[in-house]
Amino acid sequence: MGNDAIEGVAARYWHPLDDGRIQCDVCPRYCRLHDGQRGLCFVRARSGEALVLTTYGRSSGFCVDPIEKKPLNHFLPGTPVLSFGTAGCNLTCKFCQNWDISKARALDRLQDRASPTAIAEAAVQSGCRSVAYTYNDPTIFLEYAIDVAQACRERGIRNVAVSAGYMCAAPRAELYAQMDAANIDLKAFTEGFYRKLCTGVLQPVLETLEYIRHETDVWLEITTLLIPGHNDAPAEIEQLSAWVIDHLGPDVPLHFTAFHPDYKMMDVAPTPGSTLARAREVALAHGLRHVYPGNVHDEAGQSTYCHACGTRLIGRNWYEITAWHLTPEGACAACGAPCAGVFEARPGSWGQRRMPVRLSREPRARI
Ligand code: SF4
């Protein structure tokens, strides 16, 4: 005792331990906290005899993005998505590409204060079809994400989770009950990678992927950032592809994206395009139908093809839709084979634009 109370809203998924500590049960870290302590994610903290979420209602910023940037290639293509995140993360990836947000300790990055209703209204006003919980992981701010998602659904706005999938079963079920699509990072296919580079564990991520695919109606896509020398060995790509086809089936799109030196991994070279192309070939050879290179310009690779006849169904130039050969029902216009995904009669026309949105601004504060 003796600590100043930490401000926040009541958090869910925790229980008291016999030794007087409180255990957070949101992710497999199971942080055990004395009063005044914060979990590894920094944003869930013990205040007195309860756990609180310190970032409820606060964001690191809002931006309207193309949905393809999440990346989601089979979910309302061409439409704008209102993206936001908070601060902190429950993994510690040395290669984090959003480390200024995920590693934020002083929460003075959280300049925007936004209620769930305000976010949902902003999505409507800006013409967005969905809201994405992204930049950092909605796992750690699930109470806020769920409230925003409910406000969005009331207004016909859909919800997109961009997550590492490192989450326990009960909170996962509650979060994904409110989601319509998800892109889950499968960061590698070895426990050693997760342990050494993320201080995490692979198995719970695989469980999340199977859960979303088989236990929900959430549209699922997967992203693997290929880091030279760490997770790009041909044998590992083979194993990852084999697991996806065996456990999730051929229709889950897989994005192999290019690494750029960042955060604590400045000494590793960027991923060559040839590595992405080779990984794509391996995954396609295993039977996956939709495999995309990311963070590089590859119009042929980033387009969607009919698995039955090979017709190019959706052309993409970066995030721009350049061709559309789907029927209004989402089938190949040439042969009629259905393409897995969530499609409408026509694609959106948002293009590549990124449009920052300001909801409200308040003086910078540290909490
Ligand atoms: S969500 Fe945060 S506090 Fe809870 S177990 Fe994970 S890292 Fe720890």
Coordinates of C-alpha atoms and ligand atoms in Angstrom, one line a residue:
M1 CA 0.0 0.0 0.0
G2 CA 1.0 3.6 0.1
N3 CA 0.9 4.1 -3.6
D4 CA -1.2 6.8 -5.2
A5 CA -4.3 5.4 -6.8
I6 CA -3.9 4.8 -10.5
E7 CA -6.8 6.3 -12.5
G8 CA -8.7 4.2 -14.9
V9 CA -12.0 2.4 -15.6
A10 CA -12.8 -1.0 -14.1
A11 CA -11.0 -3.7 -16.0
R12 CA -12.4 -7.2 -16.6
Y13 CA -10.7 -10.6 -16.4
W14 CA -8.6 -10.7 -13.3
H15 CA -8.8 -12.5 -10.0
P16 CA -7.1 -12.2 -6.5
L17 CA -4.4 -14.6 -5.5
D18 CA -3.8 -16.1 -2.1
D19 CA -0.6 -14.2 -1.7
G20 CA -2.4 -10.9 -1.9
R21 CA -1.5 -10.1 -5.5
I22 CA -4.1 -9.7 -8.3
Q23 CA -3.6 -11.7 -11.5
C24 CA -4.6 -10.3 -14.9
D25 CA -6.2 -13.0 -17.1
V26 CA -6.4 -11.1 -20.4
C27 CA -3.3 -12.5 -22.0
P28 CA -1.0 -15.4 -21.4
R29 CA 1.5 -13.3 -19.4
Y30 CA -0.8 -13.4 -16.4
C31 CA 0.8 -10.4 -14.8
R32 CA 0.6 -10.7 -11.0
L33 CA 0.4 -7.3 -9.5
H34 CA 0.8 -5.6 -6.1
D35 CA -1.1 -2.4 -5.5
G36 CA 0.2 0.4 -7.7
Q37 CA 1.9 -1.9 -10.2
R38 CA 1.3 -2.0 -13.9
G39 CA 1.3 -5.0 -16.1
L40 CA 3.8 -5.5 -18.9
C41 CA 1.5 -3.8 -21.3
F42 CA 1.7 -0.8 -19.0
V43 CA -1.9 0.2 -19.5
R44 CA -3.6 -2.3 -17.2
A45 CA -2.8 -1.6 -13.6
R46 CA -3.8 -2.5 -10.1
S47 CA -5.5 0.3 -8.2
G48 CA -6.4 -0.8 -4.7
E49 CA -8.2 -4.1 -4.8
A50 CA -9.1 -4.0 -8.5
L51 CA -7.6 -3.9 -11.9
V52 CA -8.1 -0.8 -14.1
L53 CA -7.6 0.1 -17.7
T54 CA -5.8 3.4 -17.8
T55 CA -6.3 4.3 -21.5
Y56 CA -10.1 4.0 -21.7
G57 CA -11.4 6.8 -23.9
R58 CA -7.9 8.0 -25.0
S59 CA -6.3 7.5 -28.3
S60 CA -3.0 8.1 -30.0
G61 CA -4.8 9.5 -33.0
F62 CA -7.3 8.8 -35.7
C63 CA -6.8 8.3 -39.4
V64 CA -8.9 7.3 -42.3
D65 CA -7.0 4.6 -44.2
P66 CA -7.8 2.3 -47.1
I67 CA -8.9 -1.1 -45.7
E68 CA -6.1 -2.7 -47.8
K69 CA -3.6 -1.1 -45.4
K70 CA -4.7 -3.1 -42.4
P71 CA -4.0 -5.4 -44.5
L72 CA -7.4 -6.8 -45.5
N73 CA -7.8 -7.7 -49.2
H74 CA -11.0 -9.6 -49.0
F75 CA -13.1 -7.4 -46.7
L76 CA -15.1 -4.6 -48.4
P77 CA -12.2 -3.8 -50.9
G78 CA -11.6 -0.2 -51.7
T79 CA -13.5 1.2 -48.7
P80 CA -12.2 3.7 -46.0
V81 CA -11.6 2.5 -42.4
L82 CA -11.3 4.8 -39.4
S83 CA -8.2 3.6 -37.6
F84 CA -7.1 4.2 -34.1
G85 CA -5.0 2.9 -31.3
T86 CA -4.1 3.7 -27.7
A87 CA -0.7 3.0 -26.1
G88 CA 1.2 0.0 -24.9
C89 CA 1.4 -3.6 -26.0
N90 CA 1.5 -7.1 -24.4
L91 CA 4.4 -8.3 -26.6
T92 CA 7.9 -6.8 -26.7
C93 CA 8.9 -7.4 -30.3
K94 CA 12.4 -6.1 -31.0
F95 CA 11.4 -5.3 -34.5
C96 CA 8.2 -3.4 -33.7
Q97 CA 7.2 -1.1 -36.6
N98 CA 4.9 1.0 -34.3
W99 CA 7.2 1.2 -31.3
D100 CA 6.6 4.8 -30.6
I101 CA 3.0 3.8 -29.7
S102 CA 3.4 0.3 -28.4
K103 CA 6.3 1.2 -26.1
A104 CA 4.8 4.5 -24.9
R105 CA 5.2 4.8 -21.2
A106 CA 4.3 8.4 -20.6
L107 CA 0.8 8.5 -22.0
D108 CA 1.2 12.0 -23.2
R109 CA 1.0 10.5 -26.7
L110 CA -2.7 10.1 -26.1
Q111 CA -3.9 13.4 -27.2
D112 CA -7.3 12.5 -28.5
R113 CA -10.0 11.9 -25.9
A114 CA -12.9 10.1 -27.6
S115 CA -16.0 8.4 -26.3
P116 CA -17.3 5.3 -28.1
T117 CA -20.2 7.3 -29.5
A118 CA -17.8 10.1 -30.8
I119 CA -15.7 7.5 -32.6
A120 CA -18.7 5.8 -34.1
E121 CA -20.1 9.2 -35.2
A122 CA -16.7 10.2 -36.7
A123 CA -16.7 7.0 -38.7
V124 CA -20.2 7.8 -40.1
Q125 CA -19.3 11.4 -40.8
S126 CA -16.1 10.5 -42.6
G127 CA -17.8 8.0 -44.8
C128 CA -16.0 5.0 -43.3
R129 CA -17.5 1.5 -43.5
S130 CA -15.6 0.2 -40.6
V131 CA -13.4 1.1 -37.6
A132 CA -10.1 -0.6 -37.0
Y133 CA -8.6 -1.2 -33.6
T134 CA -4.9 -1.1 -34.7
Y135 CA -1.5 0.6 -34.3
N136 CA -1.3 -1.1 -30.9
D137 CA -3.2 -4.3 -29.8
P138 CA -6.9 -4.1 -28.9
T139 CA -6.2 -7.1 -26.6
I140 CA -4.9 -4.7 -23.9
F141 CA -7.7 -2.1 -24.3
L142 CA -10.5 -4.6 -24.8
E143 CA -13.1 -2.8 -22.6
Y144 CA -12.7 0.4 -24.7
A145 CA -12.6 -1.5 -28.0
I146 CA -15.8 -3.5 -27.1
D147 CA -17.7 -0.3 -26.2
V148 CA -16.6 1.4 -29.4
A149 CA -17.5 -1.6 -31.4
Q150 CA -21.0 -1.7 -30.0
A151 CA -21.5 1.9 -30.7
C152 CA -20.3 1.3 -34.3
R153 CA -22.6 -1.6 -34.9
E154 CA -25.6 0.5 -33.7
R155 CA -24.7 2.8 -36.6
G156 CA -24.1 0.1 -39.2
I157 CA -20.3 0.5 -39.0
R158 CA -18.3 -2.7 -38.9
N159 CA -15.3 -3.5 -36.7
V160 CA -11.8 -4.7 -37.6
A161 CA -9.2 -6.0 -35.1
V162 CA -5.6 -5.9 -36.0
S163 CA -3.9 -8.0 -33.4
A164 CA -1.1 -10.3 -32.5
G165 CA -3.7 -12.7 -31.2
Y166 CA -1.8 -13.2 -27.9
M167 CA -4.9 -13.5 -25.7
C168 CA -6.7 -15.8 -23.3
A169 CA -9.9 -17.6 -24.3
A170 CA -12.6 -15.7 -22.3
P171 CA -11.6 -12.2 -23.2
R172 CA -10.9 -13.3 -26.8
A173 CA -14.5 -14.6 -27.1
E174 CA -15.9 -11.3 -25.8
L175 CA -13.7 -9.2 -28.1
Y176 CA -14.3 -11.1 -31.2
A177 CA -18.1 -11.3 -30.7
Q178 CA -18.0 -7.6 -31.6
M179 CA -15.6 -7.9 -34.6
D180 CA -16.4 -8.4 -38.2
A181 CA -12.9 -8.9 -39.6
A182 CA -9.5 -9.5 -38.2
N183 CA -5.9 -9.4 -39.3
I184 CA -3.8 -11.5 -37.0
D185 CA 0.0 -11.4 -36.9
L186 CA 1.5 -14.8 -37.1
K187 CA 5.0 -13.4 -36.4
A188 CA 6.9 -16.6 -37.1
F189 CA 6.4 -20.4 -36.8
T190 CA 8.9 -21.2 -34.1
E191 CA 8.6 -20.9 -30.3
G192 CA 12.2 -19.7 -30.3
F193 CA 11.3 -16.6 -32.3
Y194 CA 8.4 -15.7 -30.1
R195 CA 10.5 -16.3 -27.0
K196 CA 13.6 -14.5 -28.0
L197 CA 12.3 -11.6 -30.0
C198 CA 8.8 -11.1 -28.5
T199 CA 9.1 -12.6 -25.0
G200 CA 5.9 -14.5 -25.9
V201 CA 4.6 -17.9 -26.9
L202 CA 3.5 -19.1 -30.3
Q203 CA 0.8 -21.7 -29.2
P204 CA -1.8 -19.2 -27.9
V205 CA -1.6 -17.3 -31.2
L206 CA -2.3 -20.5 -33.1
E207 CA -5.3 -21.1 -30.8
T208 CA -6.6 -17.6 -31.5
L209 CA -6.3 -18.2 -35.3
E210 CA -8.2 -21.5 -35.0
Y211 CA -10.8 -19.9 -32.7
I212 CA -11.5 -17.0 -35.1
R213 CA -11.7 -19.2 -38.1
H214 CA -13.8 -22.0 -36.7
E215 CA -15.8 -20.5 -33.8
T216 CA -16.8 -17.1 -35.2
D217 CA -18.1 -15.4 -38.3
V218 CA -15.2 -13.0 -38.3
W219 CA -13.5 -12.7 -41.6
L220 CA -9.8 -13.6 -41.0
E221 CA -6.6 -12.7 -42.8
I222 CA -3.0 -13.3 -41.5
T223 CA 0.2 -11.3 -41.7
T224 CA 3.7 -12.6 -41.3
L225 CA 6.5 -10.0 -41.4
L226 CA 9.4 -11.8 -42.9
I227 CA 12.7 -10.8 -41.2
P228 CA 15.9 -11.9 -42.9
G229 CA 17.7 -14.6 -41.0
H230 CA 15.0 -14.8 -38.3
N231 CA 11.8 -16.3 -39.7
D232 CA 12.4 -16.5 -43.5
A233 CA 14.0 -20.0 -43.8
P234 CA 12.3 -22.0 -46.5
A235 CA 11.6 -24.8 -44.1
E236 CA 9.8 -22.5 -41.7
I237 CA 7.7 -21.0 -44.5
E238 CA 6.8 -24.6 -45.5
Q239 CA 5.8 -25.4 -41.9
L240 CA 3.8 -22.2 -41.5
S241 CA 2.0 -22.7 -44.8
A242 CA 1.2 -26.4 -44.1
W243 CA -0.2 -25.4 -40.7
V244 CA -2.5 -22.8 -42.2
I245 CA -3.8 -25.1 -44.9
D246 CA -4.3 -28.0 -42.4
H247 CA -5.9 -26.0 -39.6
L248 CA -7.5 -23.0 -41.3
G249 CA -8.1 -24.1 -44.8
P250 CA -7.2 -22.7 -48.2
D251 CA -9.3 -19.6 -48.2
V252 CA -7.6 -17.6 -45.4
P253 CA -5.5 -14.9 -47.1
L254 CA -1.9 -14.8 -46.0
H255 CA 0.2 -11.6 -46.3
F256 CA 4.0 -11.9 -46.3
T257 CA 5.2 -8.4 -45.6
A258 CA 8.6 -6.8 -45.9
F259 CA 10.6 -5.8 -42.8
H260 CA 12.3 -2.5 -42.6
P261 CA 15.0 -1.9 -39.9
D262 CA 13.3 -0.4 -36.8
Y263 CA 13.4 -0.1 -33.0
K264 CA 15.9 -2.6 -31.6
M265 CA 16.5 -4.3 -34.9
M266 CA 18.4 -1.7 -36.9
D267 CA 21.2 -4.1 -37.8
V268 CA 19.1 -6.4 -40.0
A269 CA 18.7 -5.6 -43.7
P270 CA 15.3 -5.0 -45.3
T271 CA 13.5 -8.0 -46.7
P272 CA 14.4 -8.5 -50.4
G273 CA 11.5 -8.7 -52.8
S274 CA 12.8 -12.1 -53.8
T275 CA 12.2 -13.5 -50.3
L276 CA 8.6 -12.4 -50.4
A277 CA 8.1 -13.9 -53.9
R278 CA 9.7 -17.2 -52.8
A279 CA 7.5 -17.4 -49.7
R280 CA 4.4 -16.6 -51.8
E281 CA 5.3 -19.5 -54.2
V282 CA 5.8 -21.9 -51.3
A283 CA 2.4 -21.0 -49.7
L284 CA 0.6 -21.2 -53.0
A285 CA 2.2 -24.6 -53.7
H286 CA 0.8 -25.8 -50.4
G287 CA -2.7 -25.0 -51.6
L288 CA -3.3 -21.6 -50.1
R289 CA -5.4 -19.7 -52.6
H290 CA -4.6 -16.1 -51.7
V291 CA -1.1 -15.1 -50.7
Y292 CA 0.1 -11.5 -51.0
P293 CA 3.4 -9.7 -50.7
G294 CA 3.2 -6.5 -48.6
N295 CA 5.2 -3.3 -48.1
V296 CA 6.5 -3.6 -51.6
H297 CA 5.2 -2.6 -55.0
D298 CA 4.1 -5.8 -56.8
E299 CA 0.9 -5.2 -58.7
A300 CA 0.7 -8.8 -59.9
G301 CA 1.4 -10.3 -56.5
Q302 CA -1.0 -8.0 -54.7
S303 CA -3.9 -8.8 -57.0
T304 CA -6.5 -11.5 -56.3
Y305 CA -7.0 -14.4 -58.6
C306 CA -9.8 -16.9 -59.1
H307 CA -8.7 -20.2 -57.5
A308 CA -10.6 -22.2 -60.1
C309 CA -9.7 -20.5 -63.5
G310 CA -7.0 -18.0 -62.7
T311 CA -8.9 -14.9 -63.8
R312 CA -7.6 -11.8 -62.1
L313 CA -10.6 -10.9 -59.9
I314 CA -9.3 -7.8 -58.1
G315 CA -6.4 -5.7 -59.4
R316 CA -4.4 -3.7 -56.9
N317 CA -1.7 -1.1 -57.3
W318 CA -0.5 -0.6 -53.8
Y319 CA -3.9 0.2 -52.0
E320 CA -5.7 1.2 -55.1
I321 CA -8.3 -1.0 -56.8
T322 CA -7.4 -1.2 -60.5
A323 CA -9.6 -4.0 -61.7
W324 CA -12.8 -5.8 -60.6
H325 CA -14.1 -9.0 -62.1
L326 CA -16.4 -10.3 -59.3
T327 CA -20.1 -10.7 -59.7
P328 CA -22.4 -8.9 -57.3
E329 CA -22.5 -12.1 -55.3
G330 CA -18.7 -12.3 -54.9
A331 CA -18.0 -14.9 -57.5
C332 CA -15.6 -15.0 -60.5
A333 CA -17.2 -13.2 -63.4
A334 CA -15.6 -15.7 -65.8
C335 CA -16.3 -19.1 -64.3
G336 CA -18.6 -18.5 -61.4
A337 CA -16.4 -19.9 -58.7
P338 CA -17.0 -18.1 -55.4
C339 CA -14.2 -16.0 -53.9
A340 CA -14.0 -16.2 -50.1
G341 CA -14.4 -12.8 -48.4
V342 CA -16.9 -10.1 -47.6
F343 CA -17.7 -8.3 -50.9
E344 CA -20.4 -5.9 -52.1
A345 CA -21.7 -5.5 -55.7
R346 CA -19.0 -2.8 -56.3
P347 CA -15.7 -2.0 -54.7
G348 CA -15.2 1.3 -52.8
S349 CA -13.3 4.1 -54.4
W350 CA -11.3 5.4 -51.4
G351 CA -7.9 4.8 -53.1
Q352 CA -4.6 5.3 -51.4
R353 CA -5.5 8.3 -49.3
R354 CA -4.6 8.7 -45.6
M355 CA -6.6 11.3 -43.9
P356 CA -5.9 12.2 -40.3
V357 CA -9.0 13.0 -38.2
R358 CA -9.0 15.1 -35.1
L359 CA -11.8 14.2 -32.6
S360 CA -10.8 16.5 -29.7
R361 CA -7.6 17.8 -28.3
E362 CA -6.8 18.4 -24.7
P363 CA -3.6 19.6 -22.9
R364 CA -0.9 17.0 -22.8
A365 CA -1.0 15.1 -19.5
R366 CA 1.0 12.4 -17.9
I367 CA -0.8 9.7 -16.0
Ligands
SF4_1 S1 -3.0 -7.7 -20.7 FE1 -1.3 -6.6 -19.8 S2 -1.5 -6.7 -17.6 FE2 -2.8 -8.3 -18.5 S3 -1.5 -10.2 -18.5 FE3 -1.3 -9.2 -20.5 S4 0.5 -7.8 -20.3 FE4 -0.2 -8.4 -18.2

